[in-house]
C-alpha cells in the first residue's frame, strides 16, 4: 500500500481533509498523487503556486499555506481556493479587494500563533479578537469568508507541548464561533504537518497539511 493510501485511510476515519503540500516538488510528483485521486494541493510561495496552477489539471484545488505579502495577493486571487495564513487586517482587506476585482468570494483562515517558540508570523490572541471585532462590525467584507483558523505547533520532540499548542487553537476556534455567531461555513481547523499530524487529529484538526511524508524530504 502506498504512503498516500495509508494516510488517506487514517484521515477518512476521522473526517479530516488532506492538503498535499507540494512545495519545491516537480509537477510529475503532483501528477502521481493526482492519479491516485488527490485533488487538493498546497504551496507556500506565490510564484510557485501560480506556475503549478498553470501547468496542472484545472480540477485541482489550490491552497496557499505560507506567509502572504499584500502586494502578491493579485496573482493568486483569480483561482486560489483557500488562503491559510491571514495574519493582518491589511492583508485581509487586500484579499477582499482582489476577490471583488475577480468577482468571486475567497475563503480564508486566520493564522493563530500557537507556538511558544519565537515565530515571526501569526496573530496573537489579542490580535485575533481585535480583528474579529472589526470584521464582525463591518459590512464591507463581502468577498471573503473566514472559514476557520490555521496554526503551526513548535518544532519540538515534546509531545505534551505540541498537544497543548493544538488545544489552544481549538479553544480559540470555539471562542470565535460562539462569540461572533459564525455561520456553518466556519468549520476548519488547519493544523498538523508530517511530524505532528496524528497529535493534531487527536486534538480536533479538520485539515492537515502534509508535505515530506508524501513527497519525500526537501
Ligand atoms: C511546508 C509546510 C507544511 C508541510 O510540512 P511537512 O513537514 O513537509 O509536512 C505545512 N504547512 C506549512 C505552512 C508549510 O510551509
Coordinates of C-alpha atoms and ligand atoms in Angstrom, one line a residue:
X1 CA 0.0 0.0 0.0
X2 CA 1.3 3.5 -0.8
X3 CA 2.1 6.0 1.9
X4 CA -0.7 8.1 0.3
X5 CA -3.3 5.4 0.7
X6 CA -2.3 4.7 4.3
X7 CA -2.6 8.4 5.2
X8 CA -5.9 8.8 3.4
X9 CA -7.4 5.8 5.2
X10 CA -6.4 7.2 8.5
X11 CA -7.8 10.6 7.7
X12 CA -11.1 9.1 6.4
X13 CA -11.8 7.5 9.7
X14 CA -11.8 11.0 11.4
X15 CA -13.2 13.0 8.5
X16 CA -10.0 15.0 8.2
X17 CA -9.1 16.7 4.9
X18 CA -5.6 16.3 3.4
X19 CA -3.8 19.2 1.8
X20 CA -0.8 17.7 0.0
X21 CA 2.0 20.2 0.3
X22 CA 3.9 20.0 -2.9
X23 CA 6.3 23.0 -2.4
X24 CA 9.7 22.5 -4.1
X25 CA 8.5 19.3 -5.8
X26 CA 8.0 18.9 -9.5
X27 CA 4.7 18.7 -11.3
X28 CA 5.4 15.0 -12.1
X29 CA 5.1 14.2 -8.4
X30 CA 1.9 16.2 -8.1
X31 CA 0.5 14.2 -11.0
X32 CA 1.4 10.9 -9.3
X33 CA -0.8 11.8 -6.4
X34 CA -3.4 13.2 -8.8
X35 CA -3.7 9.9 -10.5
X36 CA -4.3 8.3 -7.1
X37 CA -7.2 10.6 -6.6
X38 CA -5.8 13.6 -4.7
X39 CA -7.3 17.0 -5.8
X40 CA -6.2 19.3 -3.0
X41 CA -2.7 20.7 -3.1
X42 CA -0.9 23.4 -1.2
X43 CA 2.1 25.6 -1.8
X44 CA 3.8 28.2 0.4
X45 CA 5.1 30.6 -2.3
X46 CA 3.0 32.7 -4.6
X47 CA 5.1 32.3 -7.8
X48 CA 5.4 28.6 -7.4
X49 CA 1.7 28.3 -6.8
X50 CA 0.9 30.3 -10.0
X51 CA 3.4 28.2 -12.1
X52 CA 1.9 24.9 -10.9
X53 CA -1.6 26.1 -11.2
X54 CA -0.9 26.9 -14.9
X55 CA 0.8 23.5 -15.5
X56 CA -1.7 21.2 -13.7
X57 CA -5.2 20.0 -14.4
X58 CA -7.9 22.6 -13.7
X59 CA -9.9 20.4 -11.3
X60 CA -7.1 20.7 -8.7
X61 CA -8.0 23.0 -5.7
X62 CA -5.0 25.1 -4.7
X63 CA -4.3 26.4 -1.2
X64 CA -1.7 28.9 -0.2
X65 CA -0.3 27.8 3.2
X66 CA 2.7 30.1 3.7
X67 CA 3.1 33.8 4.6
X68 CA 1.5 36.1 2.0
X69 CA 2.5 39.6 1.2
X70 CA -0.3 42.1 0.4
X71 CA 1.3 43.1 -2.9
X72 CA 1.2 39.5 -4.2
X73 CA -2.5 38.7 -3.5
X74 CA -3.5 39.8 -7.0
X75 CA -1.6 36.9 -8.6
X76 CA -3.5 34.2 -6.8
X77 CA -6.9 35.9 -6.4
X78 CA -8.3 34.5 -9.7
X79 CA -8.0 30.9 -8.7
X80 CA -6.9 30.2 -5.1
X81 CA -9.4 28.2 -3.2
X82 CA -8.2 28.7 0.4
X83 CA -5.6 31.1 1.9
X84 CA -4.3 29.6 5.2
X85 CA -2.2 32.3 6.7
X86 CA -4.0 35.6 7.0
X87 CA -2.1 37.5 9.7
X88 CA -3.2 41.1 9.5
X89 CA -6.2 43.3 8.8
X90 CA -4.3 44.9 6.0
X91 CA -3.8 41.5 4.2
X92 CA -7.5 40.6 4.8
X93 CA -8.6 43.8 3.2
X94 CA -6.4 43.3 0.2
X95 CA -7.8 39.8 -0.3
X96 CA -11.3 41.2 -0.1
X97 CA -10.3 43.9 -2.7
X98 CA -8.7 41.4 -5.1
X99 CA -11.6 38.9 -4.7
X100 CA -14.0 41.7 -5.6
X101 CA -12.0 42.5 -8.7
X102 CA -12.2 38.9 -9.8
X103 CA -15.9 38.8 -8.9
X104 CA -15.5 35.9 -6.5
X105 CA -15.5 35.0 -2.8
X106 CA -12.2 33.8 -1.4
X107 CA -12.1 31.6 1.7
X108 CA -9.5 32.4 4.3
X109 CA -8.1 31.1 7.6
X110 CA -6.7 33.3 10.3
X111 CA -3.2 32.2 11.3
X112 CA -3.1 31.9 15.1
X113 CA 0.4 32.0 16.7
X114 CA 0.2 29.0 19.0
X115 CA 3.9 28.1 19.1
X116 CA 5.7 29.1 22.3
X117 CA 9.0 29.3 20.3
X118 CA 9.7 32.6 18.7
X119 CA 7.9 32.7 15.3
X120 CA 7.6 35.7 13.1
X121 CA 4.1 35.1 11.7
X122 CA 0.6 34.8 13.0
X123 CA -1.8 36.7 15.1
X124 CA -1.8 36.7 18.9
X125 CA -4.9 36.1 20.9
X126 CA -5.4 39.9 21.3
X127 CA -4.8 40.4 17.6
X128 CA -7.4 37.9 16.6
X129 CA -10.1 39.4 18.9
X130 CA -9.3 42.8 17.6
X131 CA -9.5 41.7 14.0
X132 CA -12.7 39.7 14.6
X133 CA -14.4 42.7 16.4
X134 CA -13.6 44.9 13.4
X135 CA -14.6 42.2 10.8
X136 CA -17.9 41.4 12.5
X137 CA -18.9 45.1 12.8
X138 CA -18.1 45.9 9.2
X139 CA -20.4 45.3 6.2
X140 CA -17.7 45.8 3.6
X141 CA -16.1 42.3 3.6
X142 CA -18.4 40.7 1.1
X143 CA -15.8 38.9 -0.9
X144 CA -14.1 36.9 1.8
X145 CA -15.3 34.2 4.1
X146 CA -13.4 33.4 7.3
X147 CA -13.8 29.6 7.5
X148 CA -11.5 28.9 10.4
X149 CA -8.1 29.0 11.9
X150 CA -4.6 27.8 11.0
X151 CA -1.8 27.1 13.4
X152 CA 1.7 25.6 13.5
X153 CA 3.0 23.9 16.6
X154 CA 6.5 24.4 17.9
X155 CA 9.2 22.3 16.2
X156 CA 10.0 20.0 19.2
X157 CA 10.0 16.4 20.3
X158 CA 7.9 17.3 23.3
X159 CA 4.5 15.8 22.5
X160 CA 2.8 17.3 25.5
X161 CA 3.9 20.8 24.4
X162 CA 2.6 20.2 20.8
X163 CA -0.7 18.8 22.2
X164 CA -1.1 21.9 24.4
X165 CA -0.5 24.2 21.5
X166 CA -3.0 22.5 19.2
X167 CA -5.6 22.5 22.0
X168 CA -5.1 26.3 22.3
X169 CA -6.1 26.6 18.7
X170 CA -9.2 24.5 19.2
X171 CA -10.2 26.7 22.2
X172 CA -9.8 29.9 20.2
X173 CA -11.7 28.3 17.3
X174 CA -14.7 27.6 19.6
X175 CA -14.4 31.0 21.3
X176 CA -14.7 32.8 17.9
X177 CA -17.5 30.5 16.8
X178 CA -19.6 31.3 19.9
X179 CA -18.6 35.0 20.4
X180 CA -19.2 36.1 16.8
X181 CA -22.1 33.7 15.9
X182 CA -20.1 32.4 12.9
X183 CA -22.0 30.7 10.1
X184 CA -21.8 27.0 9.3
X185 CA -19.1 27.6 6.8
X186 CA -16.8 28.4 9.7
X187 CA -15.7 24.8 10.2
X188 CA -12.0 24.5 9.6
X189 CA -9.1 23.9 11.9
X190 CA -5.9 23.6 9.8
X191 CA -3.3 22.0 12.0
X192 CA -0.9 19.2 11.7
X193 CA 2.1 18.5 9.4
X194 CA 4.2 15.4 8.6
X195 CA 5.7 15.2 12.1
X196 CA 2.7 16.0 14.2
X197 CA -0.5 15.3 12.3
X198 CA -1.5 12.4 14.4
X199 CA -1.5 14.5 17.5
X200 CA -3.3 17.3 15.6
X201 CA -6.1 14.9 14.7
X202 CA -6.4 13.8 18.3
X203 CA -6.8 17.5 19.3
X204 CA -9.6 18.1 16.8
X205 CA -7.9 19.1 13.5
X206 CA -10.2 19.1 10.5
X207 CA -7.4 19.7 7.9
X208 CA -3.8 18.5 7.8
X209 CA -1.0 19.9 5.6
X210 CA 1.4 17.1 4.8
X211 CA 4.4 17.5 2.6
X212 CA 7.6 15.5 3.2
X213 CA 5.7 12.4 4.3
X214 CA 4.0 12.2 0.9
X215 CA 6.7 13.6 -1.4
X216 CA 10.0 12.8 0.4
X217 CA 12.3 15.1 2.2
X218 CA 13.0 18.6 0.8
Ligands
LIG1 C1 5.9 23.0 4.3 C2 4.7 23.3 5.1 C3 3.9 22.2 5.5 C4 4.3 20.8 5.3 O1 5.4 20.4 6.1 P1 5.9 18.9 6.2 O2 6.6 18.8 7.4 O3 6.7 18.7 5.0 O4 4.7 18.0 6.2 C5 2.7 22.5 6.2 N1 2.4 23.8 6.5 C6 3.1 24.8 6.1 C7 2.6 26.2 6.4 C8 4.3 24.6 5.4 O5 5.0 25.7 5.0

